[in-house]
PDB file of C-alpha atoms in Angstrom:
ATOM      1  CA  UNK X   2       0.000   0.000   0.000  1.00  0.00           C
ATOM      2  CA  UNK X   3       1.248   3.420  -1.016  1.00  0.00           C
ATOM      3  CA  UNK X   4       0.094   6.845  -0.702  1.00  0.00           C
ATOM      4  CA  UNK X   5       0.249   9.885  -2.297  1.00  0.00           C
ATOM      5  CA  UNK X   6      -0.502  13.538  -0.969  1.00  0.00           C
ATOM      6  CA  UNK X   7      -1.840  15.271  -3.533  1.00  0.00           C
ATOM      7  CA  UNK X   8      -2.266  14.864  -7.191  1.00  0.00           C
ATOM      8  CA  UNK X   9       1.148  15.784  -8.716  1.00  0.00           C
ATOM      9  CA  UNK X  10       2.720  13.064  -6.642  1.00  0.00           C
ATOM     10  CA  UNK X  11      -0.250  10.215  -7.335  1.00  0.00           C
ATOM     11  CA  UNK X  12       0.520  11.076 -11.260  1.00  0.00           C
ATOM     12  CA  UNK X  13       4.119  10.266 -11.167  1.00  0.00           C
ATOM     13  CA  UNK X  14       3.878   7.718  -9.023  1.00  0.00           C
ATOM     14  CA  UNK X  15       1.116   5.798 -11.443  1.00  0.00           C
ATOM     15  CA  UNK X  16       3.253   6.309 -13.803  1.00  0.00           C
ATOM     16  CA  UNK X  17       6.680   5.043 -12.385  1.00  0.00           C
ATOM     17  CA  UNK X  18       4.587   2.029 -11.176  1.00  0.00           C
ATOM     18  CA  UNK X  19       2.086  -0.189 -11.974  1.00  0.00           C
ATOM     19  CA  UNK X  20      -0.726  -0.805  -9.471  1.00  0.00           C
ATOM     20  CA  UNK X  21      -3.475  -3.536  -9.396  1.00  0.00           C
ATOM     21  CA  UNK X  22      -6.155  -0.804  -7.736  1.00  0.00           C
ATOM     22  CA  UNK X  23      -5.568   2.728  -7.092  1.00  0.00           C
ATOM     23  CA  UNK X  24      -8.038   4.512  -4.979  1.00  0.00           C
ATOM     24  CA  UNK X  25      -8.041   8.434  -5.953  1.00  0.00           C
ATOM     25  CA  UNK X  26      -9.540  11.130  -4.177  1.00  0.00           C
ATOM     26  CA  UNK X  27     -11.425  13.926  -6.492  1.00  0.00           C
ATOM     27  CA  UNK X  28     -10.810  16.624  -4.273  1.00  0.00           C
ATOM     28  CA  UNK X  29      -6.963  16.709  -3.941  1.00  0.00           C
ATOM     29  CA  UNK X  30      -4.352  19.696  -3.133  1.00  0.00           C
ATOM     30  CA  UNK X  31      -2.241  20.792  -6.052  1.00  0.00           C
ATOM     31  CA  UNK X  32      -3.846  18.455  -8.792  1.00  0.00           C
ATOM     32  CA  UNK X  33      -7.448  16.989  -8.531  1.00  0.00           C
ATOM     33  CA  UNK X  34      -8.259  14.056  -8.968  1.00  0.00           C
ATOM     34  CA  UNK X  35     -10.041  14.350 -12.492  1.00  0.00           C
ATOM     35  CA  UNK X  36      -7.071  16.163 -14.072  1.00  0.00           C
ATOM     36  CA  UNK X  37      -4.793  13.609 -12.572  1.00  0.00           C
ATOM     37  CA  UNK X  38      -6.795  11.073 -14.612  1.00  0.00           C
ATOM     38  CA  UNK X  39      -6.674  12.886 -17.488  1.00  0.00           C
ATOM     39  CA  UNK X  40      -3.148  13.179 -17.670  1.00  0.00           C
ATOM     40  CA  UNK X  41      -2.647   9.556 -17.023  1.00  0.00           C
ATOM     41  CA  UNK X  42      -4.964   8.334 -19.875  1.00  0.00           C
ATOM     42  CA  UNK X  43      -3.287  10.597 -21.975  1.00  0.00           C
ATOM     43  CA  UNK X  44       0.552   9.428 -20.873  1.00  0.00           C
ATOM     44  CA  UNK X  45      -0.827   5.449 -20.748  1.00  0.00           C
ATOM     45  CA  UNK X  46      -2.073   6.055 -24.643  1.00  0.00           C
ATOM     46  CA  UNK X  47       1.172   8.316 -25.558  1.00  0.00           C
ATOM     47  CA  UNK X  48       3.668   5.637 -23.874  1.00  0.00           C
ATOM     48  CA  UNK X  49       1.903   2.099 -24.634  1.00  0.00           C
ATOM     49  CA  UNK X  50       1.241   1.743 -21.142  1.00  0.00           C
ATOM     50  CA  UNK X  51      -0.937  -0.865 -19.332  1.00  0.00           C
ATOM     51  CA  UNK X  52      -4.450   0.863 -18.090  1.00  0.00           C
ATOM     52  CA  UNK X  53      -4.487   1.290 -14.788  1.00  0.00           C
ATOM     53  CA  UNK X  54      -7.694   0.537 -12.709  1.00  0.00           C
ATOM     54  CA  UNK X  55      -8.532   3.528 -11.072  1.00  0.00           C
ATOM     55  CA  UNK X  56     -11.578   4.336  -8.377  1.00  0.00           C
ATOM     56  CA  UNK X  57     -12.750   7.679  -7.479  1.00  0.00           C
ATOM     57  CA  UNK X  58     -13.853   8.550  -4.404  1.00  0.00           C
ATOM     58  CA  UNK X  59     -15.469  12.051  -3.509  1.00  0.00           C
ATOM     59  CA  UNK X  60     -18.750  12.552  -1.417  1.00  0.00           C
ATOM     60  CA  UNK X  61     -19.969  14.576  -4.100  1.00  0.00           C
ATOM     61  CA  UNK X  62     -22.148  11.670  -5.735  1.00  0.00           C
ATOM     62  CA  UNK X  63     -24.773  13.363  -8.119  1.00  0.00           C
ATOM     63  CA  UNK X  64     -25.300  12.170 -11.406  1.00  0.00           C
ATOM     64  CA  UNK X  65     -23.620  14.829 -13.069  1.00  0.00           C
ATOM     65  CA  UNK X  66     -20.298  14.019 -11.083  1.00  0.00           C
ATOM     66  CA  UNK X  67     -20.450  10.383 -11.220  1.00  0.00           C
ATOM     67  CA  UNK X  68     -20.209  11.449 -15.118  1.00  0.00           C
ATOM     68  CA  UNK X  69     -17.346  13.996 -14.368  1.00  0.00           C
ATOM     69  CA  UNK X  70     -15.422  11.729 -13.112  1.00  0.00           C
ATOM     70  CA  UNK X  71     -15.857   8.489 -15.168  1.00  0.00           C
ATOM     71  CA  UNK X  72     -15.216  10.951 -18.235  1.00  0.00           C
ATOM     72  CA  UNK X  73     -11.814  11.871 -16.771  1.00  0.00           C
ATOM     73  CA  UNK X  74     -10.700   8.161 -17.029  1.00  0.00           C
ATOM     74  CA  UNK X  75     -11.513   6.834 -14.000  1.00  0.00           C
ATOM     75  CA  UNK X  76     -13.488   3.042 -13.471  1.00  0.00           C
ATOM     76  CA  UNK X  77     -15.570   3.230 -10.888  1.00  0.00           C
ATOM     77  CA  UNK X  78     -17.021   5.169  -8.499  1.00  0.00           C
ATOM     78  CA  UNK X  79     -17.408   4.618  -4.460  1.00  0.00           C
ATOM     79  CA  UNK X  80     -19.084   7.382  -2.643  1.00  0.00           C
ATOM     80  CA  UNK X  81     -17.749   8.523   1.044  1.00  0.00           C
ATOM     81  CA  UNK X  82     -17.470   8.360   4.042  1.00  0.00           C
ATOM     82  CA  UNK X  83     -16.056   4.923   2.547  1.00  0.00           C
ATOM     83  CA  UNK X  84     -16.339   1.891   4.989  1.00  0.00           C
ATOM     84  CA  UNK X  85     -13.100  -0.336   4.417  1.00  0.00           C
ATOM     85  CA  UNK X  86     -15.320  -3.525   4.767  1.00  0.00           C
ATOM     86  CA  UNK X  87     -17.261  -2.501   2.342  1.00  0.00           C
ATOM     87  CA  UNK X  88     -14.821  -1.501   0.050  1.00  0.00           C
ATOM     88  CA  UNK X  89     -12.966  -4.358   0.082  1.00  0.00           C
ATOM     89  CA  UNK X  90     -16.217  -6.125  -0.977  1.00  0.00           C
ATOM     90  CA  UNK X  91     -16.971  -3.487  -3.182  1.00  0.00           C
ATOM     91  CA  UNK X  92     -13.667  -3.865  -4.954  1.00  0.00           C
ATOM     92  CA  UNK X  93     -13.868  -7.580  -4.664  1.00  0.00           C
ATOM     93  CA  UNK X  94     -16.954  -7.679  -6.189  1.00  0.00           C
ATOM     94  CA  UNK X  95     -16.340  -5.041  -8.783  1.00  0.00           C
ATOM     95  CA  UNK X  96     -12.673  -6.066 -10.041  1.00  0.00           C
ATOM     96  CA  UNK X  97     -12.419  -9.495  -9.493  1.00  0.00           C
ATOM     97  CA  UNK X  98     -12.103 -10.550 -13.309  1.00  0.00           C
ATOM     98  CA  UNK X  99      -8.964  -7.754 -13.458  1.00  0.00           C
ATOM     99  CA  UNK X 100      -7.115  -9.989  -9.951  1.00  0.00           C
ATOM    100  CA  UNK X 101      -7.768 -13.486 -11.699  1.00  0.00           C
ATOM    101  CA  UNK X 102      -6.695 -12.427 -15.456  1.00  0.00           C
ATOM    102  CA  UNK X 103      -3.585 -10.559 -13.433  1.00  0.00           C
ATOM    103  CA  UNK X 104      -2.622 -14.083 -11.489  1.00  0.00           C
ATOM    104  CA  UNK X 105      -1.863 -16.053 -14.294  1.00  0.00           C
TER     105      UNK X 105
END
């Protein structure tokens, strides 16, 4: 498990890594979330790189920024306050096909 602090520093790390799940907050300091995508998908696509599974998590959960978000290049969505038993079957649930295929 890693972390990041803000944006700038969850970009570059995605990108000198690859990570079965990252978990990205939408409202970080210096780069939010959605740009952060954005910038990956675009370096994944100009590099040949591997996609990345990414969920957002914000507690802003209205239609309209579900769509925001997914449209920035993230997978999924998981609103907070986010209970870690329930993410973990969330995730489980959700990205199970991705931890099989990657096991091989």
């Amino acid at each position: 498990v890693e972390q990041a602090e803000n944006g700038e520093e969850g970009l570059a790390k995605m990108q000198a890594g690859l990570y079965h799940l990252v978990l990205c907050d939408v409202m970080m300091p210096v780069m939010d979330g959605c740009e952060c995508l954005r910038r990956l998908r675009k370096w994944e696509t100009e590099n040949n790189r591997r996609h990345q599974v990414v969920v957002a998590l914000s507690a802003n959960s209205d239609e309209e920024d579900v769509a925001k978000y997914l449209a920035a290049g993230m997978d999924k969505f998981y609103p907070k306050p986010v209970k870690i038993k329930g993410l973990l079957a969330a995730c489980e649930k959700d990205f199970m096909d991705l931890t099989e295929t990657d096991s091989a």
